[in-house]
């Protein structure tokens, strides 16, 4: 009987330790907020846009596979639009194939949180995927502007890729544009011209950030290129998504 009781105590102690460890791991898990566009209209062209699937998928899995907890929000909440061109098989990568087959992520995307309900205190960093969609909603969205300012002011990393750095256009910290004097990159004038949308977009990202005092730099068209300046991380194009995620992970560590 004593032996049985001892075994029971050992088993109980082991399960308690495991439960405590799991709670501790959950508590210590880094949390990153992803913010995606709710806009599906490509200006007045009659064509559809949204977020670029690779720019969400590659960073999402890069972070998820390292144990980061990810929440997704959008201005309207619910299902955000995916740019149909990014879903073209010709644009497929290993990450987008995983994205297409990931039922858990698809379900999460159906229920993105409303941006107005988000508080930066609940997260360790924020990441914005691109696509042309954000140019028409997130750039002027006050909730987004305030959120980025709050993350940055609380010494938390803010990361953006491709067209997403455009959402920094109206963000100020202590009365100055956040990008003023900062090293940044993003979808370039040459890349916008190459996709034939220079006259469609409301403004050119490179010009807008440069006008706000950013130290804009870039690599060759369509090649991976990302820069960081303190808490600010930006990537040039879809191919730069994993670079941005890697730099963000380093900040979180």
GROMACS .gro file of C-alpha atoms in nm:
model
  253
    1UNK     CA    1   0.000   0.000   0.000
    2UNK     CA    2   0.284   0.237   0.089
    3UNK     CA    3   0.445   0.167  -0.248
    4UNK     CA    4   0.119   0.243  -0.431
    5UNK     CA    5   0.072   0.563  -0.233
    6UNK     CA    6   0.430   0.669  -0.310
    7UNK     CA    7   0.378   0.604  -0.680
    8UNK     CA    8   0.058   0.808  -0.672
    9UNK     CA    9   0.239   1.098  -0.506
   10UNK     CA   10   0.521   1.082  -0.762
   11UNK     CA   11   0.271   1.076  -1.050
   12UNK     CA   12   0.077   1.370  -0.905
   13UNK     CA   13   0.396   1.569  -0.850
   14UNK     CA   14   0.513   1.500  -1.205
   15UNK     CA   15   0.182   1.611  -1.356
   16UNK     CA   16   0.183   1.925  -1.142
   17UNK     CA   17   0.535   2.011  -1.257
   18UNK     CA   18   0.433   1.953  -1.621
   19UNK     CA   19   0.125   2.173  -1.584
   20UNK     CA   20   0.330   2.446  -1.417
   21UNK     CA   21   0.591   2.428  -1.693
   22UNK     CA   22   0.323   2.450  -1.960
   23UNK     CA   23   0.172   2.757  -1.794
   24UNK     CA   24   0.517   2.911  -1.765
   25UNK     CA   25   0.594   2.844  -2.132
   26UNK     CA   26   0.260   2.994  -2.232
   27UNK     CA   27   0.330   3.300  -2.022
   28UNK     CA   28   0.678   3.341  -2.171
   29UNK     CA   29   0.565   3.283  -2.529
   30UNK     CA   30   0.621   3.587  -2.750
   31UNK     CA   31   0.310   3.735  -2.905
   32UNK     CA   32   0.307   3.914  -3.239
   33UNK     CA   33   0.018   4.099  -3.395
   34UNK     CA   34  -0.027   4.077  -3.773
   35UNK     CA   35  -0.229   4.363  -3.929
   36UNK     CA   36  -0.375   4.308  -4.275
   37UNK     CA   37  -0.585   4.520  -4.509
   38UNK     CA   38  -0.962   4.503  -4.544
   39UNK     CA   39  -0.956   4.676  -4.884
   40UNK     CA   40  -1.021   4.468  -5.195
   41UNK     CA   41  -1.046   4.745  -5.457
   42UNK     CA   42  -0.746   4.836  -5.674
   43UNK     CA   43  -0.830   5.204  -5.698
   44UNK     CA   44  -1.081   5.275  -5.976
   45UNK     CA   45  -0.961   4.999  -6.206
   46UNK     CA   46  -1.244   4.759  -6.123
   47UNK     CA   47  -0.982   4.498  -6.036
   48UNK     CA   48  -0.940   4.325  -5.701
   49UNK     CA   49  -0.654   4.355  -5.455
   50UNK     CA   50  -0.590   4.275  -5.087
   51UNK     CA   51  -0.294   4.141  -4.895
   52UNK     CA   52  -0.020   3.946  -5.075
   53UNK     CA   53  -0.039   3.586  -4.956
   54UNK     CA   54   0.337   3.520  -4.951
   55UNK     CA   55   0.395   3.830  -4.740
   56UNK     CA   56   0.167   3.689  -4.472
   57UNK     CA   57   0.253   3.320  -4.511
   58UNK     CA   58   0.634   3.336  -4.507
   59UNK     CA   59   0.664   3.549  -4.189
   60UNK     CA   60   0.372   3.369  -4.025
   61UNK     CA   61   0.539   3.029  -4.048
   62UNK     CA   62   0.885   3.167  -3.976
   63UNK     CA   63   0.751   3.298  -3.644
   64UNK     CA   64   0.503   3.020  -3.569
   65UNK     CA   65   0.766   2.749  -3.611
   66UNK     CA   66   0.980   2.928  -3.351
   67UNK     CA   67   0.698   2.917  -3.096
   68UNK     CA   68   0.558   3.267  -3.145
   69UNK     CA   69   0.186   3.317  -3.085
   70UNK     CA   70   0.025   3.515  -3.368
   71UNK     CA   71  -0.297   3.716  -3.370
   72UNK     CA   72  -0.436   3.868  -3.691
   73UNK     CA   73  -0.634   4.192  -3.706
   74UNK     CA   74  -0.781   4.408  -3.983
   75UNK     CA   75  -0.972   4.737  -3.999
   76UNK     CA   76  -1.311   4.568  -4.052
   77UNK     CA   77  -1.243   4.237  -3.881
   78UNK     CA   78  -1.347   3.906  -4.033
   79UNK     CA   79  -1.215   3.768  -4.360
   80UNK     CA   80  -0.956   3.997  -4.522
   81UNK     CA   81  -0.922   3.996  -4.903
   82UNK     CA   82  -0.631   3.814  -5.064
   83UNK     CA   83  -0.486   3.969  -5.378
   84UNK     CA   84  -0.593   3.722  -5.649
   85UNK     CA   85  -0.261   3.760  -5.830
   86UNK     CA   86  -0.077   3.635  -5.523
   87UNK     CA   87  -0.291   3.321  -5.529
   88UNK     CA   88  -0.185   3.245  -5.886
   89UNK     CA   89   0.006   2.912  -5.909
   90UNK     CA   90   0.282   3.100  -6.090
   91UNK     CA   91   0.348   3.294  -5.767
   92UNK     CA   92   0.346   2.984  -5.545
   93UNK     CA   93   0.619   2.916  -5.290
   94UNK     CA   94   0.655   2.644  -5.029
   95UNK     CA   95   0.506   2.883  -4.776
   96UNK     CA   96   0.203   2.970  -4.990
   97UNK     CA   97   0.143   2.601  -5.058
   98UNK     CA   98   0.148   2.541  -4.683
   99UNK     CA   99  -0.081   2.843  -4.641
  100UNK     CA  100  -0.332   2.703  -4.892
  101UNK     CA  101  -0.346   2.370  -4.707
  102UNK     CA  102  -0.350   2.517  -4.356
  103UNK     CA  103  -0.711   2.486  -4.237
  104UNK     CA  104  -0.629   2.633  -3.895
  105UNK     CA  105  -0.486   2.948  -4.049
  106UNK     CA  106  -0.773   2.976  -4.297
  107UNK     CA  107  -1.014   2.961  -4.005
  108UNK     CA  108  -0.814   3.223  -3.816
  109UNK     CA  109  -0.829   3.453  -4.119
  110UNK     CA  110  -1.207   3.423  -4.131
  111UNK     CA  111  -1.218   3.575  -3.784
  112UNK     CA  112  -0.954   3.848  -3.779
  113UNK     CA  113  -1.004   4.089  -3.491
  114UNK     CA  114  -1.119   4.445  -3.549
  115UNK     CA  115  -0.824   4.681  -3.532
  116UNK     CA  116  -1.021   4.915  -3.305
  117UNK     CA  117  -1.026   4.646  -3.033
  118UNK     CA  118  -0.648   4.594  -3.025
  119UNK     CA  119  -0.420   4.717  -2.747
  120UNK     CA  120  -0.043   4.705  -2.796
  121UNK     CA  121   0.009   4.602  -2.432
  122UNK     CA  122  -0.112   4.252  -2.527
  123UNK     CA  123   0.168   4.197  -2.780
  124UNK     CA  124   0.545   4.206  -2.807
  125UNK     CA  125   0.563   4.332  -3.167
  126UNK     CA  126   0.352   4.417  -3.470
  127UNK     CA  127   0.399   4.308  -3.831
  128UNK     CA  128   0.225   4.438  -4.146
  129UNK     CA  129   0.216   4.224  -4.463
  130UNK     CA  130   0.187   4.419  -4.787
  131UNK     CA  131  -0.007   4.390  -5.108
  132UNK     CA  132  -0.162   4.698  -5.268
  133UNK     CA  133  -0.467   4.689  -5.040
  134UNK     CA  134  -0.314   4.882  -4.746
  135UNK     CA  135  -0.253   5.188  -4.966
  136UNK     CA  136  -0.625   5.264  -4.962
  137UNK     CA  137  -0.725   5.181  -4.605
  138UNK     CA  138  -0.443   5.132  -4.353
  139UNK     CA  139  -0.245   5.441  -4.456
  140UNK     CA  140  -0.523   5.672  -4.337
  141UNK     CA  141  -0.663   5.445  -4.065
  142UNK     CA  142  -0.630   5.627  -3.732
  143UNK     CA  143  -0.641   5.305  -3.531
  144UNK     CA  144  -0.343   5.176  -3.729
  145UNK     CA  145  -0.154   5.505  -3.698
  146UNK     CA  146  -0.210   5.516  -3.322
  147UNK     CA  147  -0.121   5.150  -3.281
  148UNK     CA  148   0.216   5.181  -3.457
  149UNK     CA  149   0.297   5.492  -3.254
  150UNK     CA  150   0.207   5.308  -2.934
  151UNK     CA  151   0.419   5.001  -3.014
  152UNK     CA  152   0.716   5.218  -3.107
  153UNK     CA  153   0.681   5.446  -2.803
  154UNK     CA  154   0.670   5.142  -2.576
  155UNK     CA  155   0.999   5.014  -2.722
  156UNK     CA  156   0.843   4.728  -2.918
  157UNK     CA  157   0.949   4.626  -3.271
  158UNK     CA  158   0.739   4.737  -3.569
  159UNK     CA  159   0.792   4.549  -3.897
  160UNK     CA  160   0.661   4.596  -4.250
  161UNK     CA  161   0.719   4.440  -4.593
  162UNK     CA  162   0.670   4.548  -4.955
  163UNK     CA  163   0.379   4.799  -4.975
  164UNK     CA  164   0.319   4.783  -4.600
  165UNK     CA  165   0.585   5.048  -4.513
  166UNK     CA  166   0.343   5.291  -4.679
  167UNK     CA  167   0.130   5.276  -4.364
  168UNK     CA  168   0.410   5.470  -4.192
  169UNK     CA  169   0.330   5.774  -4.408
  170UNK     CA  170   0.119   5.947  -4.142
  171UNK     CA  171   0.275   5.802  -3.826
  172UNK     CA  172   0.441   6.053  -3.596
  173UNK     CA  173   0.626   6.012  -3.266
  174UNK     CA  174   0.676   6.321  -3.050
  175UNK     CA  175   0.554   6.542  -3.333
  176UNK     CA  176   0.801   6.409  -3.592
  177UNK     CA  177   0.743   6.153  -3.865
  178UNK     CA  178   0.853   5.815  -3.732
  179UNK     CA  179   1.059   5.754  -4.047
  180UNK     CA  180   1.244   6.087  -4.030
  181UNK     CA  181   1.617   6.013  -4.030
  182UNK     CA  182   1.551   5.637  -4.025
  183UNK     CA  183   1.681   5.375  -4.265
  184UNK     CA  184   1.385   5.224  -4.450
  185UNK     CA  185   1.297   5.035  -4.766
  186UNK     CA  186   0.979   4.923  -4.938
  187UNK     CA  187   0.827   4.860  -5.280
  188UNK     CA  188   1.028   5.087  -5.507
  189UNK     CA  189   0.924   5.328  -5.780
  190UNK     CA  190   1.090   5.099  -6.035
  191UNK     CA  191   0.900   4.793  -5.911
  192UNK     CA  192   0.570   4.985  -5.915
  193UNK     CA  193   0.641   5.091  -6.272
  194UNK     CA  194   0.727   4.732  -6.364
  195UNK     CA  195   0.383   4.611  -6.250
  196UNK     CA  196   0.217   4.898  -6.437
  197UNK     CA  197   0.046   5.061  -6.139
  198UNK     CA  198   0.235   5.389  -6.105
  199UNK     CA  199  -0.073   5.584  -6.220
  200UNK     CA  200  -0.316   5.371  -6.020
  201UNK     CA  201  -0.176   5.385  -5.667
  202UNK     CA  202  -0.267   5.695  -5.459
  203UNK     CA  203   0.104   5.771  -5.408
  204UNK     CA  204   0.443   5.613  -5.461
  205UNK     CA  205   0.574   5.460  -5.140
  206UNK     CA  206   0.938   5.546  -5.206
  207UNK     CA  207   0.857   5.911  -5.274
  208UNK     CA  208   0.624   5.946  -4.975
  209UNK     CA  209   0.866   5.808  -4.717
  210UNK     CA  210   1.158   6.000  -4.865
  211UNK     CA  211   0.951   6.320  -4.844
  212UNK     CA  212   0.898   6.250  -4.475
  213UNK     CA  213   1.274   6.241  -4.419
  214UNK     CA  214   1.339   5.868  -4.445
  215UNK     CA  215   1.677   5.738  -4.558
  216UNK     CA  216   1.531   5.518  -4.829
  217UNK     CA  217   1.754   5.245  -4.973
  218UNK     CA  218   1.686   4.952  -5.204
  219UNK     CA  219   1.828   4.646  -5.367
  220UNK     CA  220   1.775   4.511  -5.720
  221UNK     CA  221   1.414   4.469  -5.831
  222UNK     CA  222   1.243   4.157  -5.690
  223UNK     CA  223   1.549   4.050  -5.490
  224UNK     CA  224   1.545   4.002  -5.109
  225UNK     CA  225   1.635   4.322  -4.927
  226UNK     CA  226   1.551   4.436  -4.575
  227UNK     CA  227   1.685   4.699  -4.338
  228UNK     CA  228   1.646   4.773  -3.970
  229UNK     CA  229   1.692   5.090  -3.775
  230UNK     CA  230   1.644   5.033  -3.407
  231UNK     CA  231   1.291   4.903  -3.358
  232UNK     CA  232   1.191   4.969  -3.720
  233UNK     CA  233   1.222   4.682  -3.970
  234UNK     CA  234   1.123   4.711  -4.337
  235UNK     CA  235   1.149   4.484  -4.641
  236UNK     CA  236   1.142   4.580  -5.008
  237UNK     CA  237   0.920   4.322  -5.180
  238UNK     CA  238   0.757   3.977  -5.143
  239UNK     CA  239   1.097   3.806  -5.167
  240UNK     CA  240   1.203   4.002  -4.857
  241UNK     CA  241   0.933   3.860  -4.628
  242UNK     CA  242   1.150   3.599  -4.457
  243UNK     CA  243   1.433   3.847  -4.411
  244UNK     CA  244   1.197   4.078  -4.224
  245UNK     CA  245   1.066   3.790  -4.014
  246UNK     CA  246   1.421   3.684  -3.929
  247UNK     CA  247   1.515   4.033  -3.815
  248UNK     CA  248   1.196   4.052  -3.611
  249UNK     CA  249   1.278   3.721  -3.440
  250UNK     CA  250   1.619   3.853  -3.345
  251UNK     CA  251   1.454   4.155  -3.183
  252UNK     CA  252   1.214   3.933  -2.990
  253UNK     CA  253   1.497   3.717  -2.860
   0.00000   0.00000   0.00000
